[in-house]
Amino acid sequence: MTITAHTSHQPAPAPATLDRARELAEPLLRETVARLEPWMTRIAAYHLGWADADGNPGTFDSGKALRPALALLAAEAVGASVDAALPGAVAVELVHNFSLVHDDVMDGDRHRRGRPTVWREFGVTAAILVGDALQVLAFDLLLSRGGPAGPAAAARLAAALRELVDGQARDLRFATRPWTGPGAVTVAEYRAMAAGKTGALLAAAGAAGAVLGGAAEPATAALDAVGRELGLAFQCIDDVLGIWGDPAVTGKPVWGDLRERKRSLPVVVAASGSAAAARRLAELLAGGPETPDTRLRAAAELIEECGGRQACEREAAAALARAGAVLDAVPMVPAVRAQYAALADALLARVS
Amino acid sequence: MTITAHTSHQPAPAPATLDRARELAEPLLRETVARLEPWMTRIAAYHLGWADADGNPGTFDSGKALRPALALLAAEAVGASVDAALPGAVAVELVHNFSLVHDDVMDGDRHRRGRPTVWREFGVTAAILVGDALQVLAFDLLLSRGGPAGPAAAARLAAALRELVDGQARDLRFATRPWTGPGAVTVAEYRAMAAGKTGALLAAAGAAGAVLGGAAEPATAALDAVGRELGLAFQCIDDVLGIWGDPAVTGKPVWGDLRERKRSLPVVVAASGSAAAARRLAELLAGGPETPDTRLRAAAELIEECGGRQACEREAAAALARAGAVLDAVPMVPAVRAQYAALADALLARVS
């Protein structure tokens, strides 16, 4: 199967597989979140796009439901029904949202899915606690309602979370490193960070879905690998959008990653290719969040000239090709295979 | 068995059962924490009392090891060896420390175990992430190294954590409530909060130890209940120490809970007994962290006059009596029974 990368800034229609995953997961997700203390439930409902900040029900951006989709598809790929994987689908979505709420505090991000982040709207204390709550609910759900394979799925999730925290720690430490010279962040270090921060949870989504669907180890390992490669591709595209993305599509400010001086892949590629470019980048971005737009634009141009954007898109395409190769070796009905292809495509088109 | 409450402010020697639990748990705790990203490991080592802020090894206050002790004792109570319960002992200690690190950020606490809290020493970002990491390690450990009963122990832990987060949310919300009148915090609400915030994890420690030791449900439920009652007693004594404790013993500033305007049990009792006292308390503590010592002293005296301290000590004694009654009904060898008695005693003497 060939999956092609396209990083169009136009919003693409959400493919049926994502819409279906969101619809299937939402009732159990809502039921699970409703078990929290009412104040926590209200904040979670805001973050999950079900209510405004005052608790009035509404329909806001809930995220892509990519992880639940991977969990449900994996169960179908191994011949099980989506019902078997539902606790896994909800658990990975809970963990994903836990990580978003905490990461937004740690990274100082002010917007998420086109609205103020939880910490901006409800304070850092509430953001810490609601993040903790979402993480706890994920394990509680898998271990209390996951059935006989629930513990195996929970073990996959715990291992992934350890990687995720590791990746976040590496990412935060990048900010303390020089822009050029022997201590600068390398592309290999970036890859290890992204594998943890993004790849691990997508891998766990696939693995949890497979395990809950009764799969044996070879199929589970393959669907784990597919998730991991899709995660790497996703992170590369996210990095492109973090610099060149259209705010109307990403829900985040333009040049956001540059303003935050993030060592995303395009930046790392540009800085590791040329010491002069690295020094110029460090200069242009020295102002942090206060950097004027003219400098951010110049930095984005410099990164593109140095091949940072192209390398990032190439890296995404390579990860997608690896995912496609692994998928080819897993026997599954054509309808499910087609959904994987549509999902990979949508992932890169970055529907919101 | 009769367990008597004594709230002496003198440091008592740690009983053998706590020292033993710390010694038994430490190697696996260190091994587990060492699996984190090095920056995270360093911060965890600081918090756990194994190193100074620069990472130099040292021996600082590591906490009481009460939860590991309850896990190990429970295994012995049901006739198993402590080895079986070791992953449970380490998991509850990890979760306890996760909650301390995050609670210190949420409560704005500046000191823990006689040293600056993690957020004060390393920043809020590091405190959030290291807390997340410790929670993840607990589940990862039980699910990967807990043996056949690991998932059952992990399920107990997840349910306890849900209660713990619930209790913390309730506690934080108390600060938004009036001091007197129909919306004031009641003693019943306090009890529900404390049952979650403190009781649940001590209950899970006992239950996890029993489950890992191969216990059937009646014994597991009993040792769960013992932990829960000890937790309630512990929280009551903690509340007494939070107002009247000697900083040299508690490692926290004198009148700390009053400075933070916490609705601890003595405060709730005093405020719910008399509207005039409640209004006076609200007045005295209106300055929050900036309240002068003379006012804090007056508030402490007012609470004592209203019977807040005595009620708290009575509540602790009642919880201890209930724990003793449950223990009486569980068959176990006398040596283990004696350790429970020593543990309950030490818990109330609040060895550090």
XYZ file of C-alpha atoms in Angstrom:
704
model
C 0.000 0.000 0.000
C 1.330 3.410 -0.876
C 0.372 6.329 1.304
C 1.322 9.749 0.044
C 2.063 12.750 2.220
C 0.324 15.985 1.417
C 0.582 18.929 3.729
C -2.135 21.097 2.280
C -3.284 23.843 4.620
C -6.854 23.458 3.521
C -9.168 21.714 5.962
C -10.068 18.305 4.581
C -13.355 16.613 5.396
C -12.947 14.191 8.288
C -12.955 10.681 6.875
C -15.708 8.331 7.942
C -13.330 6.300 10.109
C -12.560 9.269 12.384
C -16.188 10.366 12.591
C -17.223 6.831 13.404
C -14.559 6.479 16.108
C -15.674 9.720 17.738
C -19.324 8.644 17.662
C -18.583 5.165 18.994
C -16.271 6.347 21.761
C -18.224 9.368 22.954
C -20.956 7.650 25.034
C -18.439 5.663 27.106
C -16.100 8.663 27.266
C -18.902 10.851 28.604
C -20.028 8.165 31.048
C -16.461 7.768 32.325
C -15.800 11.491 32.727
C -19.149 11.876 34.512
C -17.758 9.718 37.326
C -15.447 12.522 38.398
C -16.203 15.148 41.040
C -18.617 17.645 39.362
C -16.074 20.479 39.123
C -13.615 18.123 37.421
C -16.329 16.789 35.092
C -17.168 20.342 34.060
C -13.575 21.215 33.228
C -13.072 17.942 31.358
C -16.266 18.626 29.379
C -14.870 22.048 28.414
C -11.563 20.552 27.310
C -13.287 17.765 25.388
C -15.411 20.255 23.461
C -18.779 19.366 24.982
C -19.416 22.584 26.888
C -18.397 26.192 27.193
C -16.400 27.480 30.156
C -19.591 28.073 32.158
C -20.686 24.479 31.693
C -23.357 25.157 29.072
C -23.558 22.220 26.682
C -22.321 22.951 23.189
C -20.411 21.423 20.329
C -16.829 22.561 20.056
C -13.732 20.988 18.559
C -13.164 17.650 20.342
C -9.960 16.712 18.587
C -9.384 14.280 15.798
C -10.260 11.009 17.603
C -7.238 9.543 15.847
C -6.204 7.321 18.757
C -9.676 5.818 19.290
C -9.859 5.241 15.535
C -6.566 3.325 15.604
C -7.762 1.199 18.532
C -11.069 0.335 16.860
C -9.481 -0.356 13.481
C -6.910 -2.664 15.056
C -9.677 -4.772 16.601
C -11.411 -5.002 13.229
C -8.133 -5.803 11.503
C -7.775 -8.904 13.686
C -11.364 -9.952 13.023
C -13.014 -8.703 16.223
C -15.896 -6.284 16.600
C -15.283 -2.652 17.530
C -17.193 -3.238 20.788
C -14.329 -5.332 22.169
C -11.900 -2.440 21.693
C -14.158 0.311 23.022
C -12.611 0.516 26.525
C -9.207 0.707 24.846
C -10.367 3.412 22.450
C -11.701 5.498 25.337
C -8.636 4.843 27.509
C -6.167 6.081 24.867
C -8.326 9.146 24.252
C -8.362 9.876 28.003
C -4.594 9.524 28.206
C -4.112 11.690 25.126
C -6.226 14.429 26.673
C -4.426 14.118 30.007
C -1.166 14.743 28.166
C -2.593 17.718 26.264
C -3.888 19.417 29.415
C -0.582 18.991 31.258
C 1.595 19.779 28.223
C -0.303 23.026 27.682
C 0.651 24.092 31.216
C 4.267 22.994 30.798
C 4.686 24.579 27.373
C 2.727 27.707 28.328
C 0.396 27.151 25.353
C -2.572 29.512 25.459
C -4.798 27.997 22.782
C -5.991 24.502 22.041
C -8.560 23.542 19.425
C -9.365 27.209 18.865
C -10.233 27.990 22.501
C -8.231 29.039 25.590
C -6.375 26.121 27.164
C -7.649 24.668 30.449
C -4.983 26.372 32.550
C -5.837 29.742 30.968
C -9.555 29.297 31.550
C -9.601 27.543 34.959
C -6.084 28.016 36.366
C -2.991 25.835 36.688
C -4.298 23.991 39.757
C -7.427 22.824 37.951
C -5.376 21.858 34.889
C -3.011 19.709 36.942
C -5.843 17.941 38.744
C -8.076 17.363 35.749
C -5.084 15.954 33.856
C -4.359 13.579 36.731
C -8.026 12.608 36.789
C -8.118 11.751 33.069
C -5.034 9.575 33.398
C -6.505 7.714 36.365
C -9.800 7.149 34.576
C -7.974 5.454 31.697
C -6.430 2.782 33.921
C -9.553 2.430 36.023
C -11.628 1.862 32.884
C -9.343 -0.756 31.329
C -8.863 -2.633 34.599
C -12.500 -2.570 35.680
C -14.312 -2.831 32.331
C -11.712 -4.055 29.862
C -12.622 -7.731 30.154
C -10.081 -10.568 30.259
C -7.603 -8.717 28.024
C -8.022 -5.445 29.948
C -4.864 -5.930 32.035
C -2.753 -6.662 28.941
C -4.113 -3.509 27.294
C -3.469 -1.530 30.496
C 0.103 -2.831 30.585
C 0.616 -1.594 27.011
C -0.819 1.765 27.993
C 1.403 2.075 31.075
C 4.519 1.292 29.048
C 3.465 3.858 26.438
C 2.879 6.485 29.104
C 6.344 5.918 30.472
C 7.680 6.615 26.970
C 5.380 9.607 26.585
C 6.627 11.218 29.809
C 10.165 10.424 28.733
C 9.591 12.143 25.383
C 8.075 15.186 27.053
C 11.064 15.395 29.425
C 13.484 15.208 26.488
C 11.512 17.883 24.643
C 11.587 20.225 27.644
C 15.327 19.661 28.042
C 15.936 20.622 24.410
C 15.201 24.204 25.434
C 18.308 24.192 27.666
C 20.617 23.093 24.837
C 22.724 25.370 22.621
C 21.548 26.090 19.073
C 24.835 25.116 17.528
C 28.078 23.303 18.406
C 28.660 19.936 20.068
C 25.747 20.320 22.539
C 23.110 21.106 19.888
C 20.072 18.863 19.458
C 20.618 16.277 16.709
C 18.059 14.800 14.340
C 18.578 11.413 16.045
C 17.716 12.968 19.412
C 14.666 14.594 17.893
C 13.539 11.200 16.560
C 13.925 9.545 19.972
C 11.919 12.367 21.567
C 9.116 12.171 18.985
C 8.982 8.374 19.205
C 8.179 8.754 22.899
C 6.096 11.894 22.899
C 3.840 10.973 19.975
C 4.695 7.524 18.658
C 4.237 5.545 21.866
C 0.588 6.390 22.487
C -0.447 5.787 18.870
C 1.418 2.484 19.044
C -0.425 1.627 22.276
C -3.746 2.516 20.635
C -3.117 -0.054 17.919
C -1.752 -2.632 20.339
C -4.581 -2.172 22.864
C -7.197 -2.536 20.135
C -5.515 -5.699 18.860
C -5.119 -7.211 22.336
C -8.719 -6.431 23.296
C -9.764 -7.948 19.976
C -8.066 -11.195 20.980
C -5.052 -10.918 18.662
C -1.927 -13.007 19.120
C 1.493 -11.389 19.460
C 2.590 -11.112 15.793
C -0.519 -9.144 14.795
C -0.385 -7.071 17.990
C 3.257 -6.178 17.365
C 2.486 -5.238 13.750
C -0.422 -2.974 14.688
C 1.732 -1.453 17.428
C 4.380 -0.687 14.788
C 1.797 0.797 12.412
C 0.639 3.164 15.168
C 4.199 4.131 15.988
C 5.071 4.986 12.375
C 1.841 6.927 11.908
C 2.741 8.794 15.106
C 6.136 9.750 13.742
C 4.572 10.938 10.498
C 1.963 12.837 12.479
C 4.596 14.566 14.611
C 6.574 15.621 11.522
C 3.466 17.137 9.968
C 2.579 18.758 13.272
C 6.020 20.324 13.252
C 5.476 21.677 9.734
C 2.110 23.101 10.777
C 3.656 24.532 13.956
C 5.624 26.895 11.732
C 3.731 27.178 8.436
C 0.237 26.056 9.410
C -2.876 28.150 8.874
C -4.242 29.200 12.304
C -7.791 28.756 10.979
C -7.002 25.071 10.476
C -4.617 24.320 13.333
C -6.452 26.302 16.024
C -3.057 27.631 17.104
C -1.298 30.944 16.413
C 0.844 31.259 13.284
C 4.595 30.608 13.793
C 3.655 29.225 17.218
C 6.559 26.811 17.543
C 9.047 29.527 16.551
C 7.613 31.965 19.088
C 8.142 29.266 21.744
C 11.637 28.520 20.390
C 10.728 24.839 20.112
C 13.383 22.533 18.681
C 10.965 20.967 16.249
C 12.302 18.886 13.360
C 12.482 21.674 10.741
C 14.417 23.806 13.231
C 16.749 20.969 14.223
C 17.439 20.109 10.594
C 18.161 23.728 9.686
C 20.332 24.330 12.746
C 22.296 21.090 12.423
C 23.022 21.682 8.744
C 24.739 25.021 9.092
C 26.304 26.719 12.132
C 25.693 30.112 10.541
C 22.004 29.359 10.083
C 21.804 28.091 13.669
C 23.337 31.311 15.004
C 21.025 33.416 12.852
C 18.006 31.410 14.047
C 19.000 31.815 17.697
C 19.325 35.568 17.090
C 15.995 35.877 15.294
C 14.119 33.949 17.986
C 15.915 35.387 21.028
C 12.849 37.394 21.994
C 10.761 34.295 22.754
C 7.030 35.017 22.976
C 7.715 38.738 22.349
C 9.499 38.176 19.020
C 7.990 40.464 16.348
C 6.283 38.878 13.345
C 8.909 40.150 10.905
C 11.556 38.128 12.697
C 9.357 35.040 12.931
C 8.693 35.270 9.196
C 12.424 35.619 8.502
C 13.139 32.586 10.709
C 10.507 30.520 8.887
C 12.058 31.510 5.541
C 15.547 30.689 6.740
C 14.425 27.239 7.932
C 12.775 26.565 4.591
C 15.875 27.696 2.685
C 17.989 25.332 4.779
C 15.737 22.455 3.783
C 14.080 22.040 7.188
C 10.587 21.895 5.814
C 11.418 19.527 2.984
C 13.333 17.177 5.302
C 10.363 17.093 7.627
C 7.947 16.226 4.840
C 10.373 13.555 3.586
C 10.591 12.093 7.102
C 6.792 11.943 7.304
C 6.607 10.195 3.922
C 9.236 7.663 4.980
C 7.359 6.837 8.192
C 4.145 6.453 6.197
C 5.878 4.129 3.749
C 7.089 1.977 6.647
C 3.556 1.901 8.104
C 2.198 0.842 4.725
C 4.758 -1.954 4.425
C 3.884 -3.333 7.859
C 0.163 -3.150 7.075
C 0.695 -5.049 3.826
C 1.949 -8.025 5.836
C -1.079 -8.153 8.147
C -3.995 -10.120 6.716
C -7.266 -8.197 7.013
C -10.468 -7.672 5.040
C -10.204 -5.044 2.271
C -12.728 -2.727 3.916
C -10.536 -2.377 7.003
C -7.400 -1.956 4.905
C -9.111 0.847 3.007
C -9.921 2.574 6.281
C -6.260 2.514 7.302
C -5.377 4.178 4.016
C -8.066 6.817 4.493
C -6.929 7.388 8.067
C -3.290 7.869 7.104
C -4.372 10.263 4.404
C -6.568 12.268 6.770
C -3.874 12.309 9.401
C -1.592 14.120 7.036
C -4.273 16.397 5.684
C -4.748 17.306 9.365
C -8.464 17.545 9.594
C -9.380 19.273 12.769
C -7.066 -4.685 70.166
C -7.141 -1.198 71.633
C -5.147 1.479 69.941
C -4.849 4.757 71.789
C -4.375 8.117 70.161
C -1.621 10.337 71.435
C -0.735 13.500 69.650
C 2.539 14.278 71.349
C 4.630 16.788 69.443
C 7.820 15.009 70.389
C 9.440 12.966 67.655
C 9.008 9.275 68.422
C 11.500 6.709 67.194
C 10.317 5.059 63.992
C 9.039 1.590 64.837
C 10.810 -1.381 63.327
C 7.943 -2.056 60.934
C 8.336 1.317 59.186
C 12.119 1.069 59.054
C 11.850 -2.425 57.645
C 9.326 -1.349 55.003
C 11.584 1.481 53.889
C 14.595 -0.823 53.671
C 12.700 -3.524 51.825
C 11.052 -1.154 49.352
C 14.004 1.094 48.613
C 15.995 -1.112 46.201
C 13.004 -1.702 43.906
C 11.903 1.925 44.317
C 15.348 3.136 43.260
C 15.513 0.666 40.381
C 12.080 1.809 39.167
C 12.815 5.524 39.412
C 16.141 4.975 37.610
C 14.154 3.944 34.514
C 13.040 7.543 33.992
C 14.766 10.100 31.786
C 17.877 11.257 33.771
C 16.515 14.739 34.557
C 13.322 13.180 35.914
C 15.297 10.600 37.923
C 17.339 13.389 39.500
C 14.275 15.347 40.581
C 12.564 12.218 41.903
C 15.729 11.373 43.869
C 15.624 14.843 45.425
C 11.980 14.496 46.374
C 12.506 10.986 47.759
C 15.324 12.195 50.006
C 18.176 10.412 48.250
C 20.004 13.442 46.877
C 20.369 17.180 47.205
C 19.066 19.566 44.552
C 22.315 19.284 42.582
C 22.030 15.520 42.418
C 24.693 14.748 45.028
C 23.730 11.578 46.907
C 22.717 12.134 50.514
C 20.298 10.944 53.122
C 17.355 13.243 53.695
C 13.860 12.671 55.011
C 12.183 10.103 52.717
C 8.811 10.104 54.404
C 7.302 7.624 56.770
C 6.994 4.614 54.422
C 3.585 4.057 55.992
C 1.923 2.883 52.781
C 4.639 0.330 51.908
C 4.482 -0.886 55.511
C 0.716 -1.445 55.233
C 1.162 -3.346 51.959
C 3.894 -5.610 53.345
C 2.047 -6.229 56.630
C -1.133 -7.162 54.769
C 0.735 -9.839 52.814
C 2.158 -11.230 56.040
C -1.247 -11.075 57.708
C -2.638 -13.425 55.065
C 0.316 -15.788 55.420
C 2.421 -14.716 52.438
C 5.992 -13.452 52.377
C 6.758 -9.754 52.063
C 8.424 -10.451 48.698
C 5.043 -11.110 47.095
C 3.814 -7.662 48.107
C 6.948 -5.735 47.174
C 5.699 -4.405 43.803
C 2.534 -3.295 45.615
C 4.523 -1.607 48.383
C 6.607 0.294 45.841
C 3.583 1.157 43.679
C 1.647 2.752 46.561
C 4.742 4.685 47.610
C 5.163 5.952 44.033
C 1.526 7.031 43.888
C 1.764 8.689 47.301
C 4.766 10.693 46.158
C 3.079 11.603 42.873
C 0.209 13.052 44.893
C 2.556 14.964 47.215
C 4.480 16.554 44.344
C 1.288 17.670 42.553
C -0.548 18.682 45.745
C 2.370 20.892 46.753
C 1.988 22.788 43.477
C -1.798 23.033 43.818
C -1.711 24.064 47.462
C 1.261 26.386 46.974
C 3.138 24.549 49.737
C 6.748 25.664 49.929
C 8.194 23.028 52.240
C 8.026 19.253 52.363
C 9.988 17.026 54.714
C 12.060 19.999 55.843
C 13.245 21.017 52.379
C 11.870 23.193 49.555
C 9.138 21.455 47.590
C 9.904 20.203 44.075
C 8.092 23.077 42.353
C 10.055 25.584 44.441
C 13.383 23.939 43.688
C 12.895 22.870 40.044
C 9.829 24.797 38.844
C 6.174 23.968 38.254
C 6.825 22.315 34.884
C 9.265 19.831 36.388
C 6.908 19.162 39.302
C 3.994 18.384 36.997
C 6.059 16.046 34.840
C 7.833 14.205 37.634
C 4.480 13.680 39.368
C 3.029 12.246 36.157
C 6.101 10.035 35.832
C 5.774 8.606 39.349
C 2.108 7.753 38.770
C 2.902 6.020 35.486
C 5.725 4.018 37.054
C 3.324 2.636 39.674
C 0.988 1.110 37.077
C 3.831 0.001 34.858
C 5.470 -1.786 37.789
C 2.333 -3.617 38.968
C 1.317 -4.617 35.447
C 4.771 -5.712 34.282
C 6.261 -7.136 37.492
C 3.308 -7.741 39.811
C 2.852 -11.399 38.882
C -0.535 -13.065 38.377
C -2.250 -10.832 40.971
C -0.619 -7.670 39.615
C -3.668 -6.626 37.542
C -6.004 -7.047 40.546
C -3.658 -4.915 42.651
C -3.432 -2.344 39.851
C -7.231 -2.229 39.640
C -7.378 -1.494 43.391
C -4.808 1.224 42.936
C -6.654 2.816 40.018
C -9.912 2.896 41.969
C -8.090 4.435 44.945
C -6.507 7.074 42.739
C -9.895 8.032 41.404
C -11.020 8.574 44.992
C -7.811 10.440 45.800
C -8.272 12.890 42.935
C -11.904 13.266 43.964
C -10.861 14.091 47.536
C -8.294 16.617 46.341
C -10.924 18.272 44.117
C -13.348 18.492 47.040
C -10.620 19.934 49.248
C -9.742 22.603 46.675
C -13.414 23.500 46.291
C -13.769 24.007 50.044
C -11.769 27.212 49.601
C -14.594 28.667 47.472
C -17.244 28.041 50.151
C -18.464 30.525 52.778
C -17.207 30.181 56.340
C -20.683 30.214 57.829
C -24.299 29.827 56.775
C -26.015 27.234 54.597
C -23.092 26.938 52.128
C -20.432 26.302 54.789
C -18.404 23.081 54.758
C -19.924 20.456 57.057
C -18.146 17.785 59.083
C -19.787 15.135 56.873
C -18.332 16.795 53.779
C -14.954 16.945 55.449
C -15.143 13.203 56.171
C -16.005 12.390 52.556
C -13.076 14.509 51.389
C -10.611 12.895 53.826
C -11.849 9.393 52.984
C -10.847 10.060 49.382
C -7.769 12.188 49.832
C -6.093 10.052 52.487
C -8.176 6.974 53.249
C -8.351 5.518 49.755
C -4.623 5.091 49.167
C -3.992 3.554 52.594
C -6.913 1.222 51.932
C -5.409 0.311 48.557
C -2.040 -0.341 50.212
C -3.640 -2.928 52.503
C -5.762 -4.408 49.723
C -2.881 -4.584 47.230
C -0.653 -6.306 49.777
C -3.404 -8.816 50.557
C -4.205 -9.497 46.908
C -0.536 -9.922 45.969
C -0.222 -12.236 48.970
C -2.937 -14.439 47.497
C -5.716 -13.474 49.915
C -9.381 -14.175 49.205
C -11.975 -11.407 49.233
C -13.008 -11.359 52.929
C -9.437 -10.836 54.164
C -8.707 -8.363 51.360
C -11.805 -6.342 52.225
C -10.855 -6.340 55.914
C -7.296 -5.150 55.270
C -8.681 -2.539 52.886
C -10.951 -1.312 55.691
C -8.086 -1.261 58.199
C -6.055 0.925 55.861
C -9.008 3.239 55.289
C -9.627 3.751 59.024
C -5.938 4.295 59.714
C -6.003 6.855 56.903
C -8.866 8.744 58.484
C -7.086 8.738 61.849
C -3.916 9.876 60.130
C -5.670 12.752 58.373
C -7.234 13.934 61.642
C -3.848 13.956 63.349
C -2.322 15.660 60.316
C -4.963 18.349 60.686
C -4.077 18.825 64.362
C -0.396 19.082 63.451
C -1.219 21.462 60.600
C -2.267 23.991 63.224
C -0.486 23.055 66.450
C 2.405 20.886 65.199
C 6.036 21.619 65.979
C 7.771 22.642 62.725
C 10.888 20.736 63.836
C 8.798 17.557 63.788
C 6.401 18.195 60.911
C 8.903 19.786 58.531
C 6.247 22.407 57.762
C 5.788 25.981 59.038
C 3.815 26.543 62.252
C 0.101 27.382 61.767
C 0.594 26.315 58.142
C -2.984 25.194 57.509
C -4.348 28.431 58.997
C -2.076 30.560 56.855
C -3.451 28.713 53.814
C -7.028 29.067 55.131
C -7.500 25.321 54.784
C -10.868 23.909 55.903
C -9.248 21.206 57.992
C -11.333 19.304 60.537
C -10.577 21.520 63.573
C -11.539 24.571 61.529
C -14.710 22.963 60.150
C -15.777 21.840 63.624
C -15.170 25.285 65.132
C -16.885 27.099 62.260
C -19.874 24.789 62.113
C -20.479 25.007 65.880
C -20.844 28.759 66.098
C -21.611 31.358 63.441
C -19.872 34.013 65.547
C -16.702 31.905 65.757
C -16.880 31.254 62.013
C -17.106 34.969 61.247
C -14.252 35.735 63.628
C -12.125 32.996 62.037
C -12.802 34.307 58.536
C -11.765 37.779 59.751
C -8.601 36.579 61.465
C -7.455 34.560 58.444
C -8.533 37.006 55.732
C -4.900 37.920 55.033
C -4.085 34.455 53.720
C -0.333 33.783 53.480
C 0.348 37.338 54.717
C -1.600 36.935 57.969
C 0.562 38.084 60.924
C 1.485 35.517 63.592
C -0.571 37.254 66.285
C -3.730 36.642 64.262
C -2.778 33.049 63.472
C -2.188 32.419 67.181
C -5.558 33.960 68.037
C -7.254 31.785 65.402
C -5.611 28.648 66.769
C -6.776 29.559 70.274
C -10.304 30.265 69.066
C -10.476 26.889 67.300
C -9.271 25.118 70.432
C -11.821 26.970 72.592
C -14.576 25.898 70.195
C -13.551 22.262 70.673
C -12.064 21.850 67.198
C -8.870 20.232 68.405
C -10.596 17.886 70.836
C -13.157 16.787 68.245
C -10.342 16.022 65.833
C -8.494 13.895 68.374
C -11.752 12.104 69.231
C -12.377 11.423 65.536
C -8.894 9.938 65.223
C -9.458 7.725 68.253
C -12.790 6.500 66.880
C -11.233 5.602 63.515
C -8.448 3.767 65.325
C -10.973 1.849 67.412
C -12.773 0.781 64.235
C -9.458 -0.314 62.680
C -8.702 -2.332 65.815
C -12.098 -4.029 65.716
C -11.669 -5.055 62.072
C -8.153 -6.348 62.759
C -9.449 -8.443 65.661
C -11.624 -10.391 63.236
C -8.757 -11.223 60.844
C -6.803 -14.330 61.835
C -3.041 -13.691 61.767
C 0.061 -14.662 63.683
C 0.674 -12.619 66.862
C 3.922 -11.127 65.567
C 2.091 -9.513 62.633
C -0.748 -8.357 64.869
C 1.792 -6.691 67.161
C 3.273 -4.864 64.185
C -0.114 -3.422 63.277
C -0.454 -2.104 66.812
C 3.019 -0.572 66.704
C 2.286 0.944 63.314
C -0.967 2.535 64.442
C 0.815 3.919 67.451
C 3.661 5.349 65.398
C 1.253 6.783 62.875
C -0.304 8.889 65.578
C 2.970 9.806 67.190
C 3.848 11.056 63.674
C 7.409 9.965 63.436
C 8.973 11.699 60.522
